[in-house]
Amino acid sequence: MLKKREATKDVGRETSIFYIRCVIALIIVVGLMGFLLAREIKLQVLEHDKYQTQSENNRIQVRPIAPVRGLIYDQTGKLLAQNRSIFALEVVPEQVDNMADTVMRLKQIFSISDEQIEKFLEQIKFRPKFNSYAIKTNLTEQEVATFSINQHFFPGVSVEARLERYYPYGATLVHVLGRMGAITEDDLIRMDERDVANNREIGTTRQRYAATGKMGKLGLERYYEDILHGDVGSEKVETDARGRVVRVLERKEPVTGKDLHLYLNLALQQKITQSMQEKGVRGAVVAVDPATGGVLAMVSQPAYDPNMFTGGISSKEYQKLLTPERPLYNRAVQGTYPPASTIKPHLAFLGLKEGVITPSTRIRDPGWFSLPNNNHRYRDWKAWGHGKTVDVTQAIVESCDTFFYDLSVRLGINQIYEGMRQFGFGQKTGIDIVEEKVGIMPSREWKKSTRKEPWYNGDTVNIGIGQGFWTVTPLQLANATAVLANDGIRYNLQLVKEFAEANRFEANTPVMAYHQIDTSDGSWLDLVKNSMKEVTEPPRGTARTAFEGAEYTVAGKTGTAQVKSIAQDEEYDATKIAEKFHDNALFIGYAPFKRPKIALAVMMENAGGGGSNAAPLAREIMDFYLLEVLQINQQSEDGGEESNSGDTN
Amino acid sequence: MRTSAANSHKARRSLLWRLHIDVPLLLGLLALMAFSLLVVYSAGGESLALVERQVVRFGAGLVAMFMLAQVSPRTLKEWAPLFFVVGIGFLLAVLFFGESSKGAQRWINIGVRFQPSEIMKLAVPIMVASYFADKALPPSFKHLLISLVLVFTPMILIMLQPDLGTSLLIAASGLFVIFFAGLRWRYILGAGLIGVIMAPIMWYFVMHDYQKGRVLTFLNPESDPLGSGYHIIQSQIAIGSGGIYGKGWLNGTQSQLEFLPERHTDFIFAVLGEEFGLVGIILLLALYLFVIWRGLYISLQGQDTFSRLLGAALTLTFFVYLFVNIGMVSGLLPVVGLPLPLISYGGTSIVTLMASFGILMSIQTHRRLHSA
């Protein structure tokens, strides 16, 4: 019986059962949906008032607490970036009955400009009414006191204290520290993208910034944003209908960001800034400690006060910064300039190392150079030449162009490109600033891909005196100087020496990558360095005047970069050319010669000759750092040097 | 005139039929997705990145739907046993080599990381429907027993992970097939009775502490206002304070102030209720009802037993998802971790759900091709 039933399939009965079951299912579905709807009607219509009240009461709130931003110190422990308590007048629109009236009355107590009021009203128009918005920041003690007396006349308005970044040395350090700015929509999107990239739940990074209105926008503040910022805390609080905290139910403390300790020496930074301002020049100076790659000073002039940005800069104030002098522009890391003669020592070393020239190679110098089968004359800066024949030492000391025209053609662009990259040209120095530019170390490929033209020999000739397509940042130039001072070791430049957590002595040192240039035959480097020493000495050195009577021995090289190319038959005459086309003055150097403590690059825009303008500034800087900061005494340094050189001989 | 209009309509229809797309169902799903993006944008703190990722998931879901719509019910039926056995294999693998997250071992990593229980959401109803396809219905006692084994084996394996919510949903999808196959009413009543008797046993021997906690909280949310009752209280405040017309898009105070945890995932219904009010909820329920009606309609037209049973069971399972989620967020059911289908942000479930709609489309569009 059972078996028989199993074998037959009654399609008609099956269909009718299925049809009935579907109808039943639909009835159940509709019924249950009705049940859900009834529930929602109960919540939203019948009990709406109760929940409305509860919602308004917002009994329990979770409030994020901003962490305290890490501080920044110089090498001697001086505080360069700190947090200052500021007071702001804040309004919760939802709790204000008559906004126009409230604003009017606030205006009677405080000096609030119409612009500020307009900005505030604009801001609250499309934002949630339950948040708090600042109508005036940076209240004085007086204003805070005045408000606290009148507080009860202003429901929904309160004075809130928060910490804000403050830079006690203002413009002096802006191009190092950078500045803070309001977190923008773009920043938030970037945070989400980072979460995706790091395989984290979207919003994880945003959450860290739940209570933070500002973030680092430039310089160290931006580069070390993650380290400086710290972690957000939270507070679960019970509030009354006015939004006032009744009691704190739970509190998770925020974690303070880590402090940064720099290699930078504040006194040196200030001295350089002051000297540049006295001379009234635009430009950049970078000083590094050759032994570590630590940046001792990094000045770009002109500059501006980053504190202007902290409270939000007005467009009028911002317009004022957009002058032709471009104070916002960080010349030390973003400025790219022809290196001019400052790279002659490096080229000379390359020529010796590659065997293209020897210490005794001498070339004829009529005051110009020309390529075979071409009568274009590449002129020396000294129209009548440096004498009948010139060797490599004299070429460096007197900055003989003809010698280096000849050398560069002998080396060829391929060898120059490879050799100069070893010194860090055409690459980032690795400094902890995001905005760093790389400049241009030209090569055949570079010219083909950017200019769609082949490389000509004439291009190589210009490279020989650091002109043509070659551009460098002052930072790269200082770095390349340190490589010479350091017998071929190239460090990644670093501003930050270590990060330290507040109240703890452990410190994390950033990784110091370095490269060693092949200096297997040390005598080539010694020859170059000794020639650089002669640059600052009588009788022929181009920087001899600047370093006259120095209490330590200096190796250096001057440079004067053409900004405007001069036609074949024209003479350069500064008086006839607009100031912005005047030559850039450069100087690189390190001291003391035997045990270098400082290597620097000076770059002065449109200041004229390197020997007469950049070298004296370098002298002031070195005097200050070696004699006043380090208090090196001539006896120990140069005395030691003499006995050492006796040994090497 | 009339004829040409009818012809062009037919021509268009036939093109979409050849692509195996059911237009009414597709429109219903797209409307739900559009609704989802609006609410996710608001619930996610106005994050466009979140919306973008949701769009990507919907895209993947539509692709899965389109691909499954190409597979004829006959092929699906033939492959059912293999699909089922592989799924069981994965479940066993999870128990032995699975990756743990938040105390549960639910994931397996074979190049990509996925939850095998997701596969079983489709594999179980397909298998049971395939089993009944050629049998005489209503099922005999023997066939009933065998089908119950097919349902309870994966259910128990998933329960061990442990993932009680999913295991119950998967069991439900299998049981719906049996229901539509004509399970006798006396068995249904009997099972209900056994359920009542089993409840205390489940309570003491099967359920984990956190699950018991959820039930207790559900019965009395005020007992733990800052702990597990917090969700329920906050979501009810959110929905209730929304009123008839809602507080307006992006203006929900409860949700925007982060009172509501998981507001863009499992509790997104509360955001919807707060910002769009009763009007928004009625719109959502109407869209859901339309999709369910269309699913049952397609199943009724199914040309064989397999198609009909599977189509109806998948449709009813979809309903269970939304009912459980809305019931939970509105305080009618205990809190279980289950997203609101096609509205909640994220979750692999979007792809699985869309795949089941692909099967429905296949049932609808392969029909005529065979009978013609």
Coordinates of N, CA, C and O in Angstrom, one line a residue, chain A residues 2 5-11 13-15 17-26 28-30 32-33 35-37 39-41 43-45 47-49 51-52 54-56 58-62 94 127-131 185 189 192-193 196 199-203 206-207 210 236 249-250, chain B residues 45-47 49-50 53 132-138 140 142-143 179-180 182-185 188 226 230 236-237 239-244 247 251-254 256-257 259 264 269 273 277-278 281-282 285 288-289 292-293 296 299-300 305 308-309 312 316 319 322-323 326-327 330-332 345:
Chain A
L2 N 1.8 1.3 1.0 CA 2.7 2.5 1.1 C 3.6 2.5 -0.1 O 3.8 3.6 -0.7
R5 N 1.8 3.9 -3.2 CA 1.5 5.3 -3.1 C 2.8 6.1 -3.5 O 2.8 7.1 -4.2
E6 N 3.9 5.5 -3.1 CA 5.2 6.2 -3.3 C 5.5 6.2 -4.8 O 6.1 7.2 -5.3
A7 N 5.1 5.2 -5.5 CA 5.5 5.1 -6.9 C 4.6 6.1 -7.8 O 5.2 6.6 -8.7
T8 N 3.4 6.3 -7.4 CA 2.6 7.2 -8.3 C 2.7 8.6 -7.8 O 2.8 9.0 -6.7
K9 N 2.7 9.5 -8.8 CA 2.9 10.9 -8.6 C 1.6 11.6 -9.0 O 1.3 11.6 -10.2
D10 N 0.8 12.1 -8.1 CA -0.4 12.7 -8.4 C -0.2 14.2 -8.7 O -0.2 15.0 -7.7
V11 N 0.0 14.6 -9.9 CA 0.4 16.0 -10.3 C -0.7 16.9 -9.9 O -0.5 18.0 -9.4
R13 N -3.0 16.8 -7.6 CA -3.1 17.0 -6.1 C -2.0 17.8 -5.6 O -2.1 18.7 -4.8
E14 N -0.8 17.5 -6.1 CA 0.4 18.2 -5.8 C 0.3 19.7 -6.0 O 0.6 20.5 -5.2
T15 N -0.2 20.0 -7.2 CA -0.4 21.4 -7.6 C -1.4 22.1 -6.7 O -1.1 23.2 -6.3
I17 N -2.2 21.3 -3.7 CA -1.6 21.5 -2.3 C -0.6 22.7 -2.4 O -0.7 23.6 -1.5
F18 N 0.2 22.7 -3.4 CA 1.2 23.8 -3.5 C 0.5 25.1 -3.6 O 0.9 26.1 -2.9
Y19 N -0.5 25.2 -4.4 CA -1.3 26.5 -4.5 C -1.8 26.9 -3.2 O -1.6 28.1 -2.8
I20 N -2.4 26.0 -2.5 CA -3.0 26.3 -1.2 C -1.9 26.8 -0.2 O -2.1 27.8 0.5
R21 N -0.8 26.0 -0.2 CA 0.3 26.4 0.7 C 0.8 27.8 0.4 O 1.2 28.6 1.3
C22 N 0.9 28.1 -0.9 CA 1.4 29.4 -1.3 C 0.5 30.5 -0.8 O 0.9 31.6 -0.2
V23 N -0.8 30.3 -0.9 CA -1.8 31.2 -0.4 C -1.7 31.4 1.1 O -1.6 32.5 1.6
I24 N -1.5 30.3 1.8 CA -1.4 30.3 3.2 C -0.1 31.1 3.6 O -0.1 32.0 4.5
A25 N 1.0 30.8 2.9 CA 2.3 31.5 3.1 C 2.1 33.0 2.9 O 2.5 33.8 3.8
L26 N 1.4 33.4 1.9 CA 1.2 34.8 1.6 C 0.4 35.5 2.7 O 0.7 36.6 3.2
I28 N 0.2 34.4 5.8 CA 1.1 34.5 7.0 C 2.0 35.7 6.8 O 2.2 36.5 7.8
V29 N 2.6 35.8 5.6 CA 3.6 37.0 5.4 C 2.9 38.3 5.6 O 3.4 39.2 6.4
V30 N 1.7 38.4 5.0 CA 1.0 39.7 5.1 C 0.6 39.9 6.6 O 0.7 41.0 7.1
L32 N 2.1 38.8 9.3 CA 3.2 39.2 10.1 C 3.7 40.6 9.8 O 4.2 41.3 10.7
M33 N 3.6 40.9 8.5 CA 4.0 42.3 8.2 C 3.1 43.3 8.9 O 3.5 44.4 9.3
F35 N 1.7 42.8 11.6 CA 2.1 42.8 13.0 C 3.3 43.7 13.2 O 3.3 44.5 14.2
L36 N 4.3 43.7 12.3 CA 5.4 44.6 12.4 C 4.9 46.0 12.3 O 5.3 46.9 13.0
L37 N 4.0 46.2 11.3 CA 3.5 47.6 11.1 C 2.8 48.1 12.3 O 2.9 49.3 12.7
R39 N 3.4 47.3 15.3 CA 4.4 47.6 16.3 C 5.0 49.0 16.0 O 5.2 49.8 16.9
E40 N 5.3 49.3 14.7 CA 5.9 50.6 14.4 C 4.9 51.7 14.6 O 5.2 52.8 15.1
I41 N 3.6 51.4 14.4 CA 2.5 52.4 14.6 C 2.5 52.7 16.1 O 2.4 53.8 16.5
L43 N 5.0 52.4 18.2 CA 6.1 53.2 18.6 C 6.1 54.6 18.1 O 6.4 55.6 18.8
Q44 N 5.7 54.7 16.8 CA 5.8 56.0 16.1 C 4.6 57.0 16.2 O 4.7 58.2 16.1
V45 N 3.4 56.4 16.5 CA 2.2 57.2 16.6 C 1.7 57.3 18.0 O 1.6 58.3 18.6
E47 N 3.1 56.0 20.9 CA 4.0 56.3 22.0 C 5.0 57.4 21.5 O 6.1 57.5 22.1
H48 N 4.7 58.0 20.4 CA 5.7 59.0 19.8 C 6.1 60.0 20.9 O 7.3 60.3 21.0
D49 N 5.2 60.6 21.6 CA 5.5 61.6 22.5 C 6.5 61.2 23.6 O 7.5 61.9 23.9
Y51 N 8.7 58.7 23.3 CA 10.0 58.5 22.8 C 10.7 59.9 22.3 O 11.9 60.1 22.4
Q52 N 9.8 60.8 21.9 CA 10.3 62.1 21.5 C 10.9 62.8 22.7 O 12.0 63.3 22.6
Q54 N 12.2 61.3 25.3 CA 13.4 60.5 25.7 C 14.5 60.9 24.7 O 15.6 61.1 25.1
S55 N 14.2 61.1 23.5 CA 15.2 61.4 22.5 C 15.7 62.8 22.8 O 16.9 63.0 22.7
E56 N 14.8 63.7 23.2 CA 15.3 65.1 23.5 C 16.1 65.1 24.7 O 17.1 65.8 24.9
N58 N 18.0 62.8 25.6 CA 19.3 62.2 25.3 C 20.0 61.8 26.5 O 21.1 62.3 26.8
R59 N 19.4 61.0 27.3 CA 19.9 60.7 28.6 C 21.4 60.3 28.7 O 22.1 60.8 29.5
I60 N 21.7 59.4 27.8 CA 23.1 58.9 27.8 C 23.8 59.3 26.6 O 23.3 59.1 25.5
Q61 N 24.9 60.0 26.7 CA 25.7 60.4 25.5 C 27.1 59.8 25.6 O 27.7 59.8 26.7
V62 N 27.6 59.5 24.5 CA 29.0 59.1 24.4 C 29.7 60.3 23.8 O 29.4 60.6 22.7
E94 N 20.1 73.9 18.7 CA 18.9 73.3 19.2 C 18.4 73.9 20.5 O 17.2 73.9 20.8
R127 N 24.0 72.1 9.1 CA 24.6 71.1 10.0 C 23.6 70.7 11.0 O 22.6 71.4 11.3
P128 N 23.8 69.5 11.6 CA 22.9 69.1 12.7 C 22.7 70.1 13.8 O 23.7 70.7 14.2
K129 N 21.5 70.3 14.3 CA 21.3 71.4 15.3 C 21.7 71.0 16.7 O 21.8 71.9 17.5
F130 N 22.0 69.7 16.9 CA 22.4 69.3 18.2 C 23.8 69.4 18.5 O 24.3 69.2 19.7
N131 N 24.7 69.7 17.5 CA 26.1 69.9 17.8 C 26.4 71.3 18.3 O 25.6 72.2 18.2
E185 N 36.9 67.8 4.4 CA 36.2 66.6 3.9 C 37.3 65.8 3.1 O 37.2 64.5 3.2
I189 N 38.1 61.8 3.6 CA 38.1 60.8 2.6 C 39.4 60.0 2.5 O 39.5 58.8 2.4
D192 N 39.6 57.4 5.1 CA 38.8 56.2 4.7 C 39.6 55.4 3.7 O 39.7 54.1 3.8
E193 N 40.3 56.1 2.8 CA 41.1 55.3 1.8 C 42.2 54.6 2.5 O 42.6 53.5 2.1
V196 N 40.9 51.5 4.0 CA 40.8 50.4 3.0 C 42.1 49.8 2.7 O 42.3 48.6 2.6
N199 N 43.3 47.5 5.2 CA 42.4 46.4 5.5 C 41.7 46.5 6.8 O 41.5 45.6 7.5
R200 N 41.4 47.8 7.1 CA 40.7 48.0 8.4 C 39.2 48.4 8.1 O 38.9 48.8 7.0
E201 N 38.4 48.2 9.1 CA 37.0 48.7 8.9 C 37.0 50.2 8.6 O 37.7 50.9 9.3
I202 N 36.2 50.6 7.7 CA 36.2 52.0 7.3 C 35.7 52.8 8.5 O 34.7 52.4 9.2
G203 N 36.3 53.9 8.8 CA 35.9 54.7 9.9 C 36.8 54.6 11.1 O 36.7 55.4 12.0
R206 N 39.0 57.7 11.2 CA 38.1 58.8 11.5 C 37.8 58.8 13.0 O 37.7 59.9 13.6
Q207 N 37.5 57.7 13.5 CA 37.2 57.6 14.9 C 38.2 58.2 15.8 O 37.9 58.9 16.8
A210 N 37.6 61.8 16.2 CA 36.2 62.2 16.5 C 36.2 63.5 17.2 O 35.2 64.3 17.1
K236 N 31.2 58.4 28.7 CA 29.8 58.1 28.6 C 29.1 58.9 29.7 O 29.4 58.7 30.9
L249 N 29.3 58.4 33.5 CA 29.1 57.0 33.8 C 30.4 56.1 33.6 O 30.6 55.1 34.2
E250 N 31.1 56.5 32.6 CA 32.3 55.7 32.2 C 33.2 56.6 31.5 O 32.8 57.6 30.8
Chain B
G45 N 27.5 58.3 8.9 CA 28.1 59.6 9.2 C 28.5 60.3 7.9 O 29.5 60.9 7.8
E46 N 27.6 60.2 6.9 CA 27.8 60.9 5.7 C 29.1 60.5 5.0 O 29.8 61.4 4.5
S47 N 29.5 59.3 5.1 CA 30.7 58.8 4.4 C 30.4 58.3 3.0 O 29.7 57.3 2.9
A49 N 32.6 57.1 1.1 CA 33.4 55.9 0.9 C 32.6 54.6 1.3 O 32.7 53.6 0.6
L50 N 31.8 54.8 2.3 CA 30.9 53.7 2.8 C 29.9 53.3 1.7 O 29.7 52.2 1.3
R53 N 31.5 51.5 -1.3 CA 31.7 50.1 -1.0 C 30.4 49.3 -1.1 O 30.3 48.2 -1.6
F132 N 12.8 16.0 -3.2 CA 11.4 15.8 -3.4 C 10.9 15.8 -4.8 O 9.8 15.4 -5.2
A133 N 11.8 16.3 -5.7 CA 11.4 16.6 -7.1 C 10.6 15.4 -7.8 O 9.6 15.6 -8.4
D134 N 11.2 14.2 -7.6 CA 10.6 13.1 -8.3 C 9.8 12.2 -7.4 O 9.3 11.1 -7.8
K135 N 9.6 12.6 -6.2 CA 8.9 11.8 -5.3 C 7.4 12.1 -5.3 O 7.0 13.2 -5.8
A136 N 6.6 11.2 -4.9 CA 5.2 11.5 -4.8 C 4.9 12.4 -3.6 O 5.5 12.2 -2.6
L137 N 4.1 13.4 -3.8 CA 3.8 14.3 -2.7 C 2.4 14.3 -2.4 O 1.6 14.0 -3.3
P138 N 2.0 14.6 -1.2 CA 2.8 14.9 -0.1 C 3.7 13.8 0.4 O 3.4 12.6 0.1
S140 N 5.9 10.8 2.0 CA 5.6 9.7 2.9 C 6.5 10.0 4.2 O 7.4 10.8 4.2
K142 N 8.8 8.1 5.5 CA 10.2 7.8 5.2 C 10.9 8.9 4.5 O 12.0 9.4 4.9
H143 N 10.2 9.5 3.5 CA 10.9 10.6 2.7 C 11.0 11.8 3.6 O 11.9 12.6 3.5
F179 N 7.4 22.1 3.9 CA 6.1 22.7 4.1 C 5.4 22.8 2.7 O 4.2 22.4 2.6
F180 N 6.1 23.4 1.8 CA 5.4 23.5 0.5 C 5.2 22.2 -0.2 O 4.4 22.1 -1.1
G182 N 3.9 19.8 1.1 CA 2.6 19.3 1.5 C 2.7 18.5 2.9 O 1.9 17.6 3.1
L183 N 3.7 18.9 3.7 CA 3.8 18.3 5.0 C 2.4 18.4 5.7 O 1.8 19.4 5.7
R184 N 2.1 17.2 6.3 CA 0.7 17.2 6.9 C 0.6 18.1 8.1 O 1.6 18.2 8.9
W185 N -0.6 18.6 8.3 CA -0.8 19.6 9.3 C -0.5 19.0 10.7 O 0.0 19.7 11.6
I188 N 3.0 19.3 11.6 CA 3.3 20.6 11.9 C 3.0 21.0 13.3 O 3.8 21.5 14.1
L226 N 22.8 49.9 30.2 CA 24.1 50.3 29.5 C 24.7 49.1 28.8 O 25.7 49.3 28.1
Y230 N 21.0 48.2 26.0 CA 21.2 49.5 25.5 C 20.7 49.6 24.0 O 20.1 50.5 23.6
Q236 N 14.6 51.7 20.0 CA 13.2 52.0 20.1 C 13.0 53.5 20.2 O 12.0 54.1 19.7
I237 N 13.9 54.2 21.0 CA 13.8 55.6 21.1 C 13.9 56.3 19.7 O 13.2 57.2 19.3
I239 N 13.3 54.9 16.7 CA 12.1 54.7 15.8 C 11.0 55.5 16.3 O 10.3 56.2 15.6
G240 N 10.7 55.4 17.6 CA 9.6 56.1 18.2 C 9.6 57.6 18.0 O 8.6 58.2 17.7
S241 N 10.8 58.2 18.2 CA 10.9 59.6 18.1 C 10.8 60.1 16.6 O 10.6 61.3 16.4
G242 N 10.9 59.1 15.7 CA 10.7 59.5 14.3 C 9.3 60.0 13.9 O 9.2 60.8 13.0
G243 N 8.4 59.4 14.6 CA 7.0 59.8 14.3 C 6.5 59.4 13.0 O 7.1 58.5 12.3
I244 N 5.5 60.0 12.5 CA 4.9 59.6 11.2 C 5.7 60.1 10.0 O 6.0 59.3 9.1
K247 N 12.3 62.6 11.1 CA 13.0 63.8 11.4 C 13.7 64.3 10.2 O 14.4 65.4 10.2
N251 N 19.0 63.8 9.6 CA 18.7 64.6 10.8 C 18.3 63.8 12.0 O 17.8 64.3 13.0
G252 N 18.5 62.5 12.0 CA 18.2 61.7 13.1 C 19.1 61.9 14.3 O 20.3 61.7 14.2
T253 N 18.6 62.5 15.4 CA 19.5 62.8 16.5 C 20.0 61.6 17.2 O 21.2 61.5 17.5
Q254 N 19.2 60.6 17.3 CA 19.6 59.4 18.0 C 20.8 58.7 17.2 O 21.8 58.4 17.8
Q256 N 22.5 60.0 14.6 CA 23.7 60.8 14.3 C 24.6 61.1 15.5 O 25.7 61.3 15.4
L257 N 24.0 61.0 16.7 CA 24.7 61.3 17.9 C 25.5 60.0 18.4 O 26.0 60.0 19.5
F259 N 24.2 57.3 19.5 CA 23.6 56.6 20.6 C 23.5 55.1 20.2 O 23.4 54.2 21.0
H264 N 24.8 51.4 11.1 CA 24.8 51.2 9.6 C 24.7 49.7 9.2 O 24.5 49.4 8.1
F269 N 17.6 49.7 10.5 CA 16.2 50.0 10.4 C 15.8 51.1 11.4 O 14.9 51.9 11.1
G273 N 13.8 54.4 10.5 CA 12.5 54.7 11.2 C 12.6 56.1 11.8 O 11.6 56.8 11.8
G277 N 10.5 58.1 9.3 CA 9.2 57.9 10.0 C 8.4 56.7 9.5 O 8.9 55.8 8.8
L278 N 7.2 56.7 9.9 CA 6.3 55.6 9.6 C 6.1 55.5 8.0 O 6.0 54.5 7.5
I281 N 8.9 53.6 6.7 CA 8.8 52.1 7.0 C 7.7 51.5 6.1 O 7.9 50.4 5.6
I282 N 6.6 52.2 5.9 CA 5.5 51.6 5.1 C 6.1 51.4 3.7 O 5.8 50.4 3.0
L285 N 8.3 48.3 3.8 CA 7.5 47.1 3.9 C 6.8 46.8 2.5 O 6.7 45.6 2.1
Y288 N 9.3 45.3 0.2 CA 9.6 43.9 0.5 C 8.4 43.0 0.1 O 8.6 42.0 -0.5
L289 N 7.2 43.5 0.4 CA 6.0 42.7 0.1 C 5.9 42.5 -1.4 O 5.6 41.4 -1.9
I292 N 8.3 39.8 -2.3 CA 7.8 38.5 -1.9 C 6.6 38.0 -2.8 O 6.6 36.8 -3.2
W293 N 5.7 38.9 -3.0 CA 4.6 38.5 -3.9 C 5.1 38.0 -5.3 O 4.7 37.0 -5.7
L296 N 6.6 34.5 -4.9 CA 5.6 33.5 -4.8 C 4.9 33.3 -6.2 O 4.6 32.2 -6.6
S299 N 7.0 31.3 -8.4 CA 7.0 29.9 -7.9 C 5.8 29.2 -8.4 O 5.8 28.0 -8.8
L300 N 4.6 29.8 -8.3 CA 3.4 29.2 -8.6 C 3.4 28.8 -10.1 O 2.8 27.9 -10.5
T305 N 8.1 20.4 -10.0 CA 8.1 20.4 -8.6 C 9.3 21.1 -8.0 O 9.2 21.9 -7.1
R308 N 9.1 24.9 -8.2 CA 8.1 25.5 -7.3 C 8.5 25.5 -5.9 O 8.5 26.5 -5.2
L309 N 9.0 24.3 -5.4 CA 9.4 24.1 -4.0 C 10.5 25.1 -3.7 O 10.5 25.8 -2.7
A312 N 9.5 29.0 -3.8 CA 8.7 29.4 -2.7 C 9.5 29.4 -1.4 O 9.3 30.3 -0.6
L316 N 10.2 32.7 1.0 CA 9.8 32.7 2.4 C 11.0 33.0 3.3 O 10.9 33.6 4.3
F319 N 11.7 36.5 3.5 CA 10.8 37.1 4.5 C 11.3 37.0 5.9 O 11.2 37.9 6.7
L322 N 13.9 39.5 6.9 CA 13.5 40.9 7.2 C 12.7 40.9 8.4 O 12.7 41.8 9.2
F323 N 11.9 39.8 8.6 CA 11.0 39.8 9.8 C 11.8 39.8 11.1 O 11.6 40.5 12.0
I326 N 13.7 43.2 11.6 CA 12.8 44.3 12.0 C 12.2 44.1 13.4 O 12.2 44.9 14.2
G327 N 11.9 42.8 13.6 CA 11.3 42.4 14.9 C 12.3 42.7 16.0 O 12.0 43.2 17.1
S330 N 12.8 46.5 16.5 CA 11.7 47.1 17.1 C 11.3 46.6 18.5 O 10.3 47.0 19.0
G331 N 12.2 45.7 19.0 CA 11.9 45.2 20.3 C 10.9 44.1 20.4 O 10.4 43.8 21.5
L332 N 10.6 43.4 19.3 CA 9.7 42.3 19.3 C 10.3 40.9 19.5 O 9.7 40.0 20.0
Y345 N 24.4 47.9 5.7 CA 25.7 48.0 5.0 C 26.5 46.7 5.2 O 26.5 46.1 6.3

